[in-house]
Structure formats: C-alpha cells, structure tokens
Short mmCIF file of C-alpha atoms in Angstrom, two decimals:
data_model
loop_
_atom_site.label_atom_id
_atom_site.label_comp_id
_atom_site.label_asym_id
_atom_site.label_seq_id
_atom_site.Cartn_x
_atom_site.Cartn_y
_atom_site.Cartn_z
CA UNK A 1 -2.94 -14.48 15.09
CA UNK A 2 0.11 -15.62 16.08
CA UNK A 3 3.57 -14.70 16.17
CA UNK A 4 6.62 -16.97 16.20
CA UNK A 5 10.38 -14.98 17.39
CA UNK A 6 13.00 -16.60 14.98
CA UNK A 7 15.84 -14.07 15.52
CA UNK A 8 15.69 -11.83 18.89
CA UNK A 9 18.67 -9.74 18.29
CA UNK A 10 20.14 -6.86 17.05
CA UNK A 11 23.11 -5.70 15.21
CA UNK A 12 25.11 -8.90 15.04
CA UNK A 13 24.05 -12.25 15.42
CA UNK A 14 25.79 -13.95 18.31
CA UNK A 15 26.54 -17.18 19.43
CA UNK A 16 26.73 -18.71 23.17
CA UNK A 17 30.95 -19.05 23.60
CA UNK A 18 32.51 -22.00 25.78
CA UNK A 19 32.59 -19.57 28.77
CA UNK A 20 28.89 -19.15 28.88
CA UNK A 21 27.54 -22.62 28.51
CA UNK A 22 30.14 -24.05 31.09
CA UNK A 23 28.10 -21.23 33.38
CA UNK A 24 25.27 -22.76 32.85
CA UNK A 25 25.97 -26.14 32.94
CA UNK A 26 27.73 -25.42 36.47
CA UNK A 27 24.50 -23.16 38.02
CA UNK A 28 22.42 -25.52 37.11
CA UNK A 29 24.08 -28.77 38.47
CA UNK A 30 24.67 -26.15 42.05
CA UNK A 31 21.20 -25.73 42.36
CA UNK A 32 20.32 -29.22 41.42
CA UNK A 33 22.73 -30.90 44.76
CA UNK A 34 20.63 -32.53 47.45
CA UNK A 35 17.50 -32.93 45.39
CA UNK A 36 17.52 -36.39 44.86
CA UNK A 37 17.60 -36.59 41.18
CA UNK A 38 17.70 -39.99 40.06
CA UNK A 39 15.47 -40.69 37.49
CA UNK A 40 15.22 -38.62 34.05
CA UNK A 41 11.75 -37.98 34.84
CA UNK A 42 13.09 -35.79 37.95
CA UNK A 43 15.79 -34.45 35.78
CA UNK A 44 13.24 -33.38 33.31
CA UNK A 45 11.04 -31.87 35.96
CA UNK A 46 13.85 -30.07 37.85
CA UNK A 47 15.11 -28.28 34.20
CA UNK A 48 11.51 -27.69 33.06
CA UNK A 49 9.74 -26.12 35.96
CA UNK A 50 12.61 -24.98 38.58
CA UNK A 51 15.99 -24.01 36.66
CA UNK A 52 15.06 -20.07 35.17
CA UNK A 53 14.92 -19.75 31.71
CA UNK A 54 18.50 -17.84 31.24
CA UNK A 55 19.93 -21.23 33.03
CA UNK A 56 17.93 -23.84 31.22
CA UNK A 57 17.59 -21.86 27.78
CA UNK A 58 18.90 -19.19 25.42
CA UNK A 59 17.51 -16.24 24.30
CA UNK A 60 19.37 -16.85 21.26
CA UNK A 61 21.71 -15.35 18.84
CA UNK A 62 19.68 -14.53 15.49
CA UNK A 63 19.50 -11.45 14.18
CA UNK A 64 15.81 -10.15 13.33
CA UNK A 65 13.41 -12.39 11.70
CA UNK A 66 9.72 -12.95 13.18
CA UNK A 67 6.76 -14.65 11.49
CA UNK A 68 3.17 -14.12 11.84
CA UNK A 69 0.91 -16.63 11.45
CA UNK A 70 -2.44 -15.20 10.05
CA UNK A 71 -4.21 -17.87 8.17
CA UNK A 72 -4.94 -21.49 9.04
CA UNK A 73 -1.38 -22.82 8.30
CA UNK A 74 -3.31 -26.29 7.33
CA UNK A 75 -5.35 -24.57 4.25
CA UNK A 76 -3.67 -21.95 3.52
CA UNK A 77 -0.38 -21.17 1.62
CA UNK A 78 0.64 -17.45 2.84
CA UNK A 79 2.82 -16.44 4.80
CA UNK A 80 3.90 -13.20 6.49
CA UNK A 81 7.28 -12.56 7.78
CA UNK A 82 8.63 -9.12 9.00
CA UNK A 83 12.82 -8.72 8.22
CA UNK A 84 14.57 -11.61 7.19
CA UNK A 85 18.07 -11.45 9.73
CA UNK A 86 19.58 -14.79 10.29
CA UNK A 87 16.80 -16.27 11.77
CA UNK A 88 15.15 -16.47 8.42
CA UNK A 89 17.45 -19.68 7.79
CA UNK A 90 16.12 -21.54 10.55
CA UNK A 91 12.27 -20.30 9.53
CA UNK A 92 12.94 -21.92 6.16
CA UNK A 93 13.89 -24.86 7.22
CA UNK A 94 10.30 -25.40 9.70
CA UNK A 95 8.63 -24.32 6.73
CA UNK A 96 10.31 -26.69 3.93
CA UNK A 97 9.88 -29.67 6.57
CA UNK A 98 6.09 -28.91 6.69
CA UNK A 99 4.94 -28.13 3.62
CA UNK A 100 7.96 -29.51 1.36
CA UNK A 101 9.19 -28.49 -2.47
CA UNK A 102 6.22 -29.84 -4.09
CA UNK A 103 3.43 -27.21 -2.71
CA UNK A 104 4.13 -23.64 -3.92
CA UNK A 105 4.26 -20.95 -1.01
CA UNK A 106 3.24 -17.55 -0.99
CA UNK A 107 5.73 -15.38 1.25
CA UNK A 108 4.99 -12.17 2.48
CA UNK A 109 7.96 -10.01 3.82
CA UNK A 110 7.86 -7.00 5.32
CA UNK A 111 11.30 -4.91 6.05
CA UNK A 112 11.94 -2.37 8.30
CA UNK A 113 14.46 -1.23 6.59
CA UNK A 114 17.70 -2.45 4.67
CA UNK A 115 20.59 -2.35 7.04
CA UNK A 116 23.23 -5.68 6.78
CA UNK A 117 21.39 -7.54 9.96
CA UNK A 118 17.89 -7.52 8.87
CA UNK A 119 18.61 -8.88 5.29
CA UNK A 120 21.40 -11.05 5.88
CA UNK A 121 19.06 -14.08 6.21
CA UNK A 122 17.98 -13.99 2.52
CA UNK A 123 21.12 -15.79 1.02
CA UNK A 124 20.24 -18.51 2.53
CA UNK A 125 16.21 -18.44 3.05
CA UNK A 126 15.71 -22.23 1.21
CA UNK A 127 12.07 -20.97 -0.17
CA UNK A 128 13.47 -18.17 -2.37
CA UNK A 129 15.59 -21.64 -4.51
CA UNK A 130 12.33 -23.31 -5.44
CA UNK A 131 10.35 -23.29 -8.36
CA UNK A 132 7.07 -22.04 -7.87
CA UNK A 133 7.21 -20.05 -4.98
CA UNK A 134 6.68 -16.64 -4.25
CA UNK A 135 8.80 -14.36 -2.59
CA UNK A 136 6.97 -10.87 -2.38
CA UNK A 137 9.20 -8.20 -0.84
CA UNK A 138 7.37 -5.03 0.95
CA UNK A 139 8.99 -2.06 2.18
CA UNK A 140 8.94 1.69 2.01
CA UNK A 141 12.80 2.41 0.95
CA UNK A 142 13.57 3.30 -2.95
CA UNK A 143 16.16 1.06 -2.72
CA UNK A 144 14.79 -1.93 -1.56
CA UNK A 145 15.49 -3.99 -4.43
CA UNK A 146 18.53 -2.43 -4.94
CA UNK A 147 19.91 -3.79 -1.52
CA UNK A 148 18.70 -7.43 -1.77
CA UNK A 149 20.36 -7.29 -5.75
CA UNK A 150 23.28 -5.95 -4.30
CA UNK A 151 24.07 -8.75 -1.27
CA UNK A 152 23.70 -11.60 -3.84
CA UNK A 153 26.10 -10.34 -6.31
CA UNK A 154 29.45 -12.07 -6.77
CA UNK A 155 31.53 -10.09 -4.61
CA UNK A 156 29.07 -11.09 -1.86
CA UNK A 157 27.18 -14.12 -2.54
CA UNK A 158 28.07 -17.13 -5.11
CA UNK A 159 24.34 -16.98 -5.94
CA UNK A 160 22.88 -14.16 -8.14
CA UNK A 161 19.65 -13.37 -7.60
CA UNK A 162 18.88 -14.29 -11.25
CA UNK A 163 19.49 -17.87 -9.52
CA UNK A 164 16.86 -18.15 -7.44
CA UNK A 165 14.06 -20.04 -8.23
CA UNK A 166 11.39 -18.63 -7.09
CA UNK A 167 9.08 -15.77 -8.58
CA UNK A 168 11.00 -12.67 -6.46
CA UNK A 169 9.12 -9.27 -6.67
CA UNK A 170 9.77 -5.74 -4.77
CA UNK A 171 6.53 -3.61 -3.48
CA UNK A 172 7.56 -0.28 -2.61
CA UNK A 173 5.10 1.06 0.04
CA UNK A 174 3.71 4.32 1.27
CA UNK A 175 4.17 4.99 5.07
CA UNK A 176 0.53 5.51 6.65
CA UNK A 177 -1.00 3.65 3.00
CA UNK A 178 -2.33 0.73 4.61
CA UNK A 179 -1.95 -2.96 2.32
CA UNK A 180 -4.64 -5.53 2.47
CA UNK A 181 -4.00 -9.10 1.64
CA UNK A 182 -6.83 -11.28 1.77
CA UNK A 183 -8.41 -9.50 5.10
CA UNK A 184 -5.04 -8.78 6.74
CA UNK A 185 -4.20 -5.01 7.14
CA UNK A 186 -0.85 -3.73 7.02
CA UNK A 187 0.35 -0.07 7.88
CA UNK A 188 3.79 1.40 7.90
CA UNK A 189 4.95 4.39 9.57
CA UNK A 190 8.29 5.78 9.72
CA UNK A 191 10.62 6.07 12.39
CA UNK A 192 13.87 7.44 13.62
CA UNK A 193 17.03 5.67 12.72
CA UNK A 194 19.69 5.99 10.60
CA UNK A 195 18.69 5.52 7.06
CA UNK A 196 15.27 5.81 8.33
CA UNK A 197 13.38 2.85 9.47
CA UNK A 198 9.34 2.25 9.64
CA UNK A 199 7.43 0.12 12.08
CA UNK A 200 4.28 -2.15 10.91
CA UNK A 201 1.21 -2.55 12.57
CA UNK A 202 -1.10 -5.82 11.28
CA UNK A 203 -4.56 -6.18 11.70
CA UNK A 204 -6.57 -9.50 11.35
CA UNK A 205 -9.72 -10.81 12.54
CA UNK A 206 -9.91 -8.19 15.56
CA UNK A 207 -6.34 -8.70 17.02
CA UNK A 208 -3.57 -6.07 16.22
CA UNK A 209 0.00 -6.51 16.23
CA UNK A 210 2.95 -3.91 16.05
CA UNK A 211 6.12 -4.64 15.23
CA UNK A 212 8.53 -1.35 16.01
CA UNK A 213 12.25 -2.25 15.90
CA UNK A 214 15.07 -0.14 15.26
CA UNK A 215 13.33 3.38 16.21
CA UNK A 216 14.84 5.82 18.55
CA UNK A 217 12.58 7.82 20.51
CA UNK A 218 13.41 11.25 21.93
CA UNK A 219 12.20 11.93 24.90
CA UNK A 220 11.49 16.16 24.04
CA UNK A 221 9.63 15.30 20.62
CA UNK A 222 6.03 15.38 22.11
CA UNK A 223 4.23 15.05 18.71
CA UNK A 224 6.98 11.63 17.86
CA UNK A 225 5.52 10.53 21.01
CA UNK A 226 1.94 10.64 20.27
CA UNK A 227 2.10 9.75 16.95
CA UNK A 228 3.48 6.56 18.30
CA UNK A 229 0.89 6.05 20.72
CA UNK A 230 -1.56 5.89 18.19
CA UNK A 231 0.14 3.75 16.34
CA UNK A 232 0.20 1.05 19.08
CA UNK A 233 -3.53 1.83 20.28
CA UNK A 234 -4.84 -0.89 21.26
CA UNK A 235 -2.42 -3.58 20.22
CA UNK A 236 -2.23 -6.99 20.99
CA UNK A 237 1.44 -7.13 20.88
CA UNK A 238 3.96 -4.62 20.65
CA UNK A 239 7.45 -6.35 19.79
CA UNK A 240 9.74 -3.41 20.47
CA UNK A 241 13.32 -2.54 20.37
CA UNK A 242 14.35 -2.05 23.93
CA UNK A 243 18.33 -2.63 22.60
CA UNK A 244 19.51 -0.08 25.01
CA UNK A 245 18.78 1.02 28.72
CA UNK A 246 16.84 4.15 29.23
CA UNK A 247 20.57 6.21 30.46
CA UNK A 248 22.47 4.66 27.61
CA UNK A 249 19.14 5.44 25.01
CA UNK A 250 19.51 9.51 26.17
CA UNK A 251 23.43 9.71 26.49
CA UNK A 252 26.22 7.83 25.04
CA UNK A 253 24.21 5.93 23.04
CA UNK A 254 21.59 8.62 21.52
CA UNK A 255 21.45 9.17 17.92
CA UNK A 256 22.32 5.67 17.54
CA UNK A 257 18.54 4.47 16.37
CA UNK A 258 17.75 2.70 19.28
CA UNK A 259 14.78 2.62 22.54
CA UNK A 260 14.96 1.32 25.54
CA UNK A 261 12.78 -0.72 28.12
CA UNK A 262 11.65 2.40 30.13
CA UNK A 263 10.15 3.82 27.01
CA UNK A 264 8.66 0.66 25.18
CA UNK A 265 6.58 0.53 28.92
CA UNK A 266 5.45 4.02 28.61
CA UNK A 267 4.41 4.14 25.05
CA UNK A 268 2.16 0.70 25.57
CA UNK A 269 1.18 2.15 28.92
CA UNK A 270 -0.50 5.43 27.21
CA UNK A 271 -1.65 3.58 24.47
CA UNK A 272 -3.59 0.51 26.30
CA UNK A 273 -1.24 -2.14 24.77
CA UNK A 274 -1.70 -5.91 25.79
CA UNK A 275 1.70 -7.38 25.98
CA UNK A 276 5.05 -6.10 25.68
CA UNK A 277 7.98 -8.02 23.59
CA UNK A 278 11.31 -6.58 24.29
CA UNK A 279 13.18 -7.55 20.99
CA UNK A 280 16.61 -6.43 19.62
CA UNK A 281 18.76 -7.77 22.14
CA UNK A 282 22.00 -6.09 22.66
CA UNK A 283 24.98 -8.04 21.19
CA UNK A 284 27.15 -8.13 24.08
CA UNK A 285 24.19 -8.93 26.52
CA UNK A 286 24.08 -12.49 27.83
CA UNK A 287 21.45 -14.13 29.08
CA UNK A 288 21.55 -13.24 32.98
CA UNK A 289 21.79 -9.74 31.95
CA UNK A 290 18.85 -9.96 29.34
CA UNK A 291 16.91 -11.90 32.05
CA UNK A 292 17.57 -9.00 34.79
CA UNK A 293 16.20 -6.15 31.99
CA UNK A 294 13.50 -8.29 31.75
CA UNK A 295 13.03 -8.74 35.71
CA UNK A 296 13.35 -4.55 35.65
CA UNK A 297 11.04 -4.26 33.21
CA UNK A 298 8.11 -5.90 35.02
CA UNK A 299 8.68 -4.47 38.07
CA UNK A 300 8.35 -0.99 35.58
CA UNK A 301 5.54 -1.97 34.48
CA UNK A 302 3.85 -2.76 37.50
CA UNK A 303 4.60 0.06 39.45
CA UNK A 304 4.01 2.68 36.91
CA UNK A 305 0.77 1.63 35.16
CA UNK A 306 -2.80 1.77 35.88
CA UNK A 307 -3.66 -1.38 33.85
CA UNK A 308 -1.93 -4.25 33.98
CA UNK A 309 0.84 -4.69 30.59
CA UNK A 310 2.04 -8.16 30.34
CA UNK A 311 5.93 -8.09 29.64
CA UNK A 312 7.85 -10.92 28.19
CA UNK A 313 11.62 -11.03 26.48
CA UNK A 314 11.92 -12.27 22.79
CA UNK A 315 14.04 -15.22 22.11
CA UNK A 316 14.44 -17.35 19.25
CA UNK A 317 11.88 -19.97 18.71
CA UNK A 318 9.52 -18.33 21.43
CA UNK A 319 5.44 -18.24 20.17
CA UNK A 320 3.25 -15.75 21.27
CA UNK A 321 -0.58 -16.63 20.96
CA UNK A 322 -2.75 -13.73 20.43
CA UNK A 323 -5.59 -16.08 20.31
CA UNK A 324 -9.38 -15.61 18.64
CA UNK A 325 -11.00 -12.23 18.73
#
C-alpha cells in the first residue's frame, strides 16, 4: 500500500507569490557562499542533501486530493482516490500519461465530505472526459450527487456533467458499514465539522491506512476521543488535519472543524499508530512556518510517547510507502 499526497492543503489552494520564492532563492544562495560550488554535480549535491526542504522545495498549494495505490499499478486498472481538491488535476494528468485514453480505468473516490475545496478538482479531473472509464463516487452525504451536479452546471462550469464521458455513478455509504472492493476494506465514520464530515480507514493485505481530515476534536468529549482511537488502532498511516495549532484549535478558532498537531500526536500515541501525516495546511502558512510545526511536532512526539511515532508533513507530490505486510 501506498499513498501518494497530490494536494496538502486546506481551504484554499495557494500559490508561492514573488515575495516567497525570491526568499528562497536568496537563503539558499547565503548558505551556499564559500562552498566551492563549481560544478552542477556540487550544485546538485548541495540542494539535494544540505539546503532543508522548505528552502529547496514546496509543500505546495493544492487543495485535498491523495491517492492510494492498492493494487499492482502494472496489472491492474483500479484506482482509489480520497477527495478530489485541486490536486486531482495534476493526478489526472500522471495517470493519462501512464496508462493513456485507450485502456479504460476504474476510479474509486472517496469524499469526506462536499465542501467547495475538496470537489473543486473534478471540473477538470481529465479521466471523468473519456469514454470508457469509470468514475465511481463514494460518500456518506444525501447530497453527494447533488453537489458534484450542481458545480458543473452552467452558472459554474461550461461542462455539464451530462458531458462527461465517462460512466459517472454516486454510492451513498453507511458510516461504520465497511465496503470491500476486490480485498480492500473501506470504513467511514463520522466526524465533527460543519456539514458533518467522515474519516476513512482502508485495509489491504495487512497494512491500514486512515485518512481523517477536516474533523475537530474537543478536548472534554471523552467518548469522541476513544471512538477515534479505535478508529486509528493500529494504523499504518494516519494523514490528519493538523490545520490549526493546539491554542488556536480550543479558542479563536474552535467550532471551526479543524485539529491540531498536539492532538493528531495524542490520538496516534493512544492508539499505537505508525506514522503521522500532518495534512490540511493552513492557507496563510508558508513553508518556514509549516516546516517549524513540523519541527514542534517531532519534538511532541518524542517527548510525550512511549513508542516511537514517526512524523512527517504532507506536501504535494510526496509518497509514503507502507510497504508489504
């Protein structure tokens, strides 16, 4: 199993502004003086393996879109995305460059729910245009057709969804019902957020994963709080929306759907989770400051916890391995 970030953030996609890549541009070329870099090998070495990541990368600007790569991606034709936010354009492109127009696709997509920045990526996800695909559409909202139908009519979209190649279908689910498609186990469960939201947790071949964005957790709702920890029992992976700070999660910012850091570590903590993915990236959060929560977080992590919980940041294109069972 497999999972493959294409859009880290939440709310509102972003984009990097002049400001912020001049800032780059000028830390690294201060930390590269006196090293004697004269040959694009060095230069290659130097931004590879000594420049950090918020320096030499991006954590990106999509808004939510993650695949999971279950099957052998050489024999088989499924696939299993969860939300389709902007990043689902640049996922249909890596999968129309591998496979093509002339080898019909399954696609299996999950949503957490139905707000603007999870489906925004559909208008223009290239696999839903082509004849013989299918596009099967899971989530546990009544209205989930209702809200795809709705973004691609003409006041919104040029395309109607009657336009779109592909065979399109809508699964309503059952929160705690799990779904199995051809071995692969998939159980919703609802969380708190406006609108309501519900997390997913996959199972395949002896790995779990559990994808948990856009849920506010209260730090007085004991029951919320064990119910949760069962859900990530176990897991793999836990991508998990740490949008907020723990201070901003419980004051100005509560009620607003959101976790934090602090409690995405203390959730996998009680429930024996592998790794940690902080996902949902603030909006107004730039790198340095995404790399610092990150920085925080470990250090969290490693004083707190009795067993060691590997924490990384989601950022587009990133791959997490969950490897063989």
């Amino acid at each position: 199993m497999k999972a493959r970030i294409w859009g880290a953030r939440g709310s509102l996609p972003v984009a990097l502004n002049h400001a912020q890549v001049r800032a780059k541009l000028v830390a690294a070329l201060e930390c590269a003086i006196g090293r004697g870099l004269d040959t694009p090998a060095k230069i290659a070495a130097y931004v590879d393996h000594e420049l950090p990541f918020d320096v030499r990368g991006t954590y990106g600007g999509n808004s939510s879109c993650v695949e999971v790569e279950v099957w052998d991606p050489d024999t088989s034709r499924q696939h299993v995305i969860l939300d389709l936010g902007s990043g689902a354009r640049a996922l249909a492109g890596a999968k129309l460059a591998r496979y093509g127009r002339d080898h019909p696709q399954t696609y299996h997509v999950f949503m957490s729910h139905l707000h603007w920045d999870h489906i925004m990526g559909f208008p223009f996800f290239t696999p839903a245009y082509i004849p013989g695909n299918r596009i099967i559409i899971y989530g546990c909202h009544a209205e989930l057709e209702q809200a795809f139908r709705r973004q691609q009519d003409p006041i919104s979209f040029p395309v109607r969804m009657e336009q779109m190649a592909a065979h399109i279908e809508f699964r309503v689910l059952a929160p705690g019902k799990p779904v199995d498609i051809d071995g692969l186990r998939v159980t919703a469960m609802l969380q708190l957020h406006g609108g309501d939201s519900y997390g997913y947790r996959l199972e395949h071949g002896g790995r779990a994963l559990v994808y948990s964005t856009d849920s506010e957790h209260r730090l007085d709702d004991m029951a919320q709080r064990l119910a949760f920890v069962e859900f990530f029992r176990d897991a793999d992976l836990v991508i998990f929306d740490a949008m907020y700070s723990l201070a901003e999660a419980i004051s100005v910012k509560a009620d607003w759907g959101h976790s934090s850091n602090v409690v995405g570590v203390e959730l996998c903590q009680l429930a024996g989770v592998h790794k940690l993915c902080l996902f949902h990236h603030e909006p107004v959060q730039g790198d340095t400051q995404i790399a610092r929560v990150l920085e925080e977080t470990r250090r969290y992590a490693e004083v707190t916890g009795e067993a060691p919980l590997e924490v990384v940041s989601a950022y587009d294109g990133m791959e997490i391995d969950l490897g063989a069972p």
